[in-house]
XYZ file of C-alpha atoms in Angstrom:
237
model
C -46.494 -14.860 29.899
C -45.822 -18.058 28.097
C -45.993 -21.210 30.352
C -43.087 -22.677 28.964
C -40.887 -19.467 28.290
C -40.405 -15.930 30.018
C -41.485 -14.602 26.722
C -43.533 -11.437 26.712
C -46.979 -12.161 25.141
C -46.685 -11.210 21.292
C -48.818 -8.036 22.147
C -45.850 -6.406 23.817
C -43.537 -7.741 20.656
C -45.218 -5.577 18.628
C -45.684 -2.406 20.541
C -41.754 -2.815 21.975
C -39.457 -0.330 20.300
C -37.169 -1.586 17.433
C -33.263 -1.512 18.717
C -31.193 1.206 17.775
C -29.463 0.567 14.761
C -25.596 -0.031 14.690
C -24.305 3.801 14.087
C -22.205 3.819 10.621
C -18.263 4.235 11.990
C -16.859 7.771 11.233
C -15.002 8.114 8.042
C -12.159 10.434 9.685
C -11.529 7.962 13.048
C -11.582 4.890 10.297
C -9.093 6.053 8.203
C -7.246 7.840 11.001
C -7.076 4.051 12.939
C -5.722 2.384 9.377
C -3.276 5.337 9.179
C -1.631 4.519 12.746
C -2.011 0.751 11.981
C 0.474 0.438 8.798
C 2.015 3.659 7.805
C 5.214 3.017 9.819
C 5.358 -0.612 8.613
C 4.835 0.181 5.445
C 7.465 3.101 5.147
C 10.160 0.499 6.320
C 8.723 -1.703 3.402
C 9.039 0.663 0.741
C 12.737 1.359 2.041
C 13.487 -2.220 1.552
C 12.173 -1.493 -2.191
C 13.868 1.980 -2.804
C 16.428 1.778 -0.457
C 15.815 6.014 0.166
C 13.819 6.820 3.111
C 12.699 10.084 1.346
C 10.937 7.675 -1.247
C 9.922 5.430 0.728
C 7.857 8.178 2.903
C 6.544 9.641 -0.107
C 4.675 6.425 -0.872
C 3.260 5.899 1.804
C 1.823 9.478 1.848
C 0.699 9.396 -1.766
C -0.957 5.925 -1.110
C -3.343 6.715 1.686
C -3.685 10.176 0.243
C -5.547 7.676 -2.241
C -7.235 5.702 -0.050
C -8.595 8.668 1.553
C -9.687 9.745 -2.223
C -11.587 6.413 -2.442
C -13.147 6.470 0.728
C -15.611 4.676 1.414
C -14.616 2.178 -1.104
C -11.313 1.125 0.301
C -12.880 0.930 4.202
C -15.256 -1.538 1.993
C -12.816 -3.699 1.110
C -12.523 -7.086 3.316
C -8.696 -5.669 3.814
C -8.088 -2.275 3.608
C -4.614 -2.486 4.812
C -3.463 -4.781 1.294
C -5.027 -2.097 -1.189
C -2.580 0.272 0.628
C 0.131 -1.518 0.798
C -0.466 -2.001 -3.247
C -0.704 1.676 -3.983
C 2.620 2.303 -1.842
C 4.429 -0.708 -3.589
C 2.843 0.480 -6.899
C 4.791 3.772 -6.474
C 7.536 3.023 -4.575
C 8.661 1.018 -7.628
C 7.099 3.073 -10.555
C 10.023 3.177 -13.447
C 8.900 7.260 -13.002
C 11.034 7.548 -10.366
C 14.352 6.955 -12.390
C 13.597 10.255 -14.530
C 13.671 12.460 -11.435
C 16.840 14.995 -11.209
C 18.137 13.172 -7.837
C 17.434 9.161 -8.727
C 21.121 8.890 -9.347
C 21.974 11.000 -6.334
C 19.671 8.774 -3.818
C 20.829 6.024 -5.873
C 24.366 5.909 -4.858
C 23.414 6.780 -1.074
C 22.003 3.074 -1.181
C 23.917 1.821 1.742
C 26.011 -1.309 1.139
C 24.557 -5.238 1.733
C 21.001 -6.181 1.183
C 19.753 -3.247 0.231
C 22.252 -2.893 -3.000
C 21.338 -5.964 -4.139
C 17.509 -5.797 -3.370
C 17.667 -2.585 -5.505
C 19.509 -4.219 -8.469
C 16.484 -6.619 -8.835
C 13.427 -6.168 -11.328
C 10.799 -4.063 -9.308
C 8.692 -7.097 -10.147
C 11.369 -9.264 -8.147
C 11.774 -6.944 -5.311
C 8.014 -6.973 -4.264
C 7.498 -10.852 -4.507
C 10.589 -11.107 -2.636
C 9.304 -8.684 0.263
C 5.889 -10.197 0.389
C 6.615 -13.784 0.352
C 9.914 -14.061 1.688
C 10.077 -11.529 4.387
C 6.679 -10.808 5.269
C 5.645 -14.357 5.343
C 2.899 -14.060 3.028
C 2.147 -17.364 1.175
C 2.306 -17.949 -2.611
C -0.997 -17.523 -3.567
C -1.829 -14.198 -1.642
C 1.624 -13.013 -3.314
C 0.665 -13.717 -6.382
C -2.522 -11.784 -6.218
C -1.070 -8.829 -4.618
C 1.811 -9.043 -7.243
C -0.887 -9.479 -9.879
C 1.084 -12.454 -11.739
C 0.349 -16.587 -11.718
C 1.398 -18.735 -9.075
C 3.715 -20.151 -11.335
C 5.176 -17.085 -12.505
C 5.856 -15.375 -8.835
C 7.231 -18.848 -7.914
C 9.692 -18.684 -10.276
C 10.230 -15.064 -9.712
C 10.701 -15.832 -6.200
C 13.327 -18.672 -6.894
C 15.266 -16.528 -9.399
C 15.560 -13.731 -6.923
C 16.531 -16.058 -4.116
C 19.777 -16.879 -6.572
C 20.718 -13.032 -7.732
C 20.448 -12.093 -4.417
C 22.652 -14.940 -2.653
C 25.221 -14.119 -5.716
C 25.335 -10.608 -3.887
C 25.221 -11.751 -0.361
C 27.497 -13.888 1.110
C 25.615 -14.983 3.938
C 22.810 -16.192 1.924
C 24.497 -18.272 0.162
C 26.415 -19.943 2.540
C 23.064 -20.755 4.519
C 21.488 -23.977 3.761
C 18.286 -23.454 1.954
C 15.994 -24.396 4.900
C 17.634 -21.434 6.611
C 18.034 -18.843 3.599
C 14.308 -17.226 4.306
C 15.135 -16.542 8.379
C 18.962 -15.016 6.905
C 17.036 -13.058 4.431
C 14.901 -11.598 6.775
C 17.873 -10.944 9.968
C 19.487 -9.032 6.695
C 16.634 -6.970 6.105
C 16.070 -6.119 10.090
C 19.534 -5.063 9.866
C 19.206 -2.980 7.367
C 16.122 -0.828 9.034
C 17.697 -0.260 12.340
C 18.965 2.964 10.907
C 15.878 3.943 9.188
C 13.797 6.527 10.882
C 9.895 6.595 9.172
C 8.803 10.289 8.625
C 5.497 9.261 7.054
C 2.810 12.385 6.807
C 0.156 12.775 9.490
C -2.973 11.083 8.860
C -4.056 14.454 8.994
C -2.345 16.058 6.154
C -2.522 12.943 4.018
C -6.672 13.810 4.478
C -6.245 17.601 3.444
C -3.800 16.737 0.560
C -6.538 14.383 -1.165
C -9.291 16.518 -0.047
C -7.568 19.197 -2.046
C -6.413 16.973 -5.067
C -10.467 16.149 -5.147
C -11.318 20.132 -5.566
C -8.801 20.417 -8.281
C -10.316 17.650 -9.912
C -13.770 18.920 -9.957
C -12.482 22.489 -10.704
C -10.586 21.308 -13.869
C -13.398 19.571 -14.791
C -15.924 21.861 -14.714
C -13.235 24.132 -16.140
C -13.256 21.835 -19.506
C -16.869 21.344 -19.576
C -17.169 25.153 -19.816
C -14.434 25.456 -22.326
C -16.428 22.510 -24.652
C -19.657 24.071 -23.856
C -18.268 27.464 -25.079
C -16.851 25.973 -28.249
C -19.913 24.387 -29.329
C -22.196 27.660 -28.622
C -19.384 29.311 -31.228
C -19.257 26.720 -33.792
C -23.509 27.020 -33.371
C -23.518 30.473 -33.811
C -20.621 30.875 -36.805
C -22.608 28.086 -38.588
């Protein structure tokens, strides 16, 4: 022993065994937790966007279905719960959606107050209006997230702020300190009736695992079709 420390000698050092090393987390219990963490949240998001619950679910099942598809480079990420909340946001306002047979159907079931006039605004408007005015987030995190300038969402912001107090009575008789809490007691009011029926983490896993075999198939599918081609053209020539 060391007279000034309880240090073992450096002998035992380095004959001791080297400490187990930190296990890797399980892929399935990793994306399982994120699942249970944000899919409800962010299927009362995307209904803010859409204003149809049916949409809104589909999002979030199509965006973790792509998470799980870019496992292990979303658990990577220093915020795994943001590149889902893109993908959902990226679909839940995809232009796409207004070709499908029942748009105009789900449409007109928009019921009345904010969420009539948060689905008259710009997709572009909608999501800065979400992020920054009812989910707190602050202008420069919005303005990643919504892929635009600072300047740009802050204008986008302001402009959205006046077509949606044109449409809403109670925003614009609040003062414009208080316009932000009004905003968001609209939008709680407008989820109370909204039941999430997001997919199991589950079946989000088995959907992408199968999307991922299709993939492959179809591509191994075309590389035999151009292989077959060029052993033709090889042997006609």
């Amino acid at each position: 022993m060391s007279v000034f420390t309880d240090d073992p000698p450096r002998a035992d050092l380095a004959t001791a065994a080297p400490p187990d090393p930190t296990p890797e987390p399980d892929p399935t219990q990793a994306f399982d937790a994120l699942h249970a963490a944000h899919a409800t949240t962010l299927s009362r998001q995307a209904y803010l966007l859409t204003g149809c619950g049916m949409l809104a679910d589909r999002a979030v099942g199509w965006a973790f279905r792509r998470a799980w598809e870019h496992w292990p480079e979303v658990a990577g990420r220093s915020d795994p719960g943001g590149w889902v909340r893109a993908a959902a946001y990226d679909y839940a306002l995809s232009p796409w959606h207004t070709f499908s047979p029942g748009h105009r159907r789900r449409t007109a079931e928009v019921a009345a107050g904010v969420l009539t006039a948060m689905v008259s605004l710009p997709p572009a408007y909608r999501r800065v209006v979400l992020l920054h005015d009812v989910m707190g987030l602050d202008i420069v995190r919005t303005a990643l997230e919504a892929e635009a300038t600072i300047g740009a969402t802050e204008r986008r912001a302001a402009h959205a702020r006046e077509l949606l107090a044109a449409r809403l009575p109670a925003l614009a008789e609040a003062a414009p300190e208080e316009r932000r809490d009004v905003l968001k007691d609209l939008m709680a009011r407008a989820l109370a009736g909204h039941a999430p029926q997001t997919p199991t983490a589950e079946s989000v896993r088995r959907a992408g695992e199968r999307a991922t075999r299709h993939r492959t198939l179809a591509g191994l599918g075309g590389t035999a079709v151009t292989a077959g081609a060029l052993v033709a053209a090889a042997l006609l020539n």
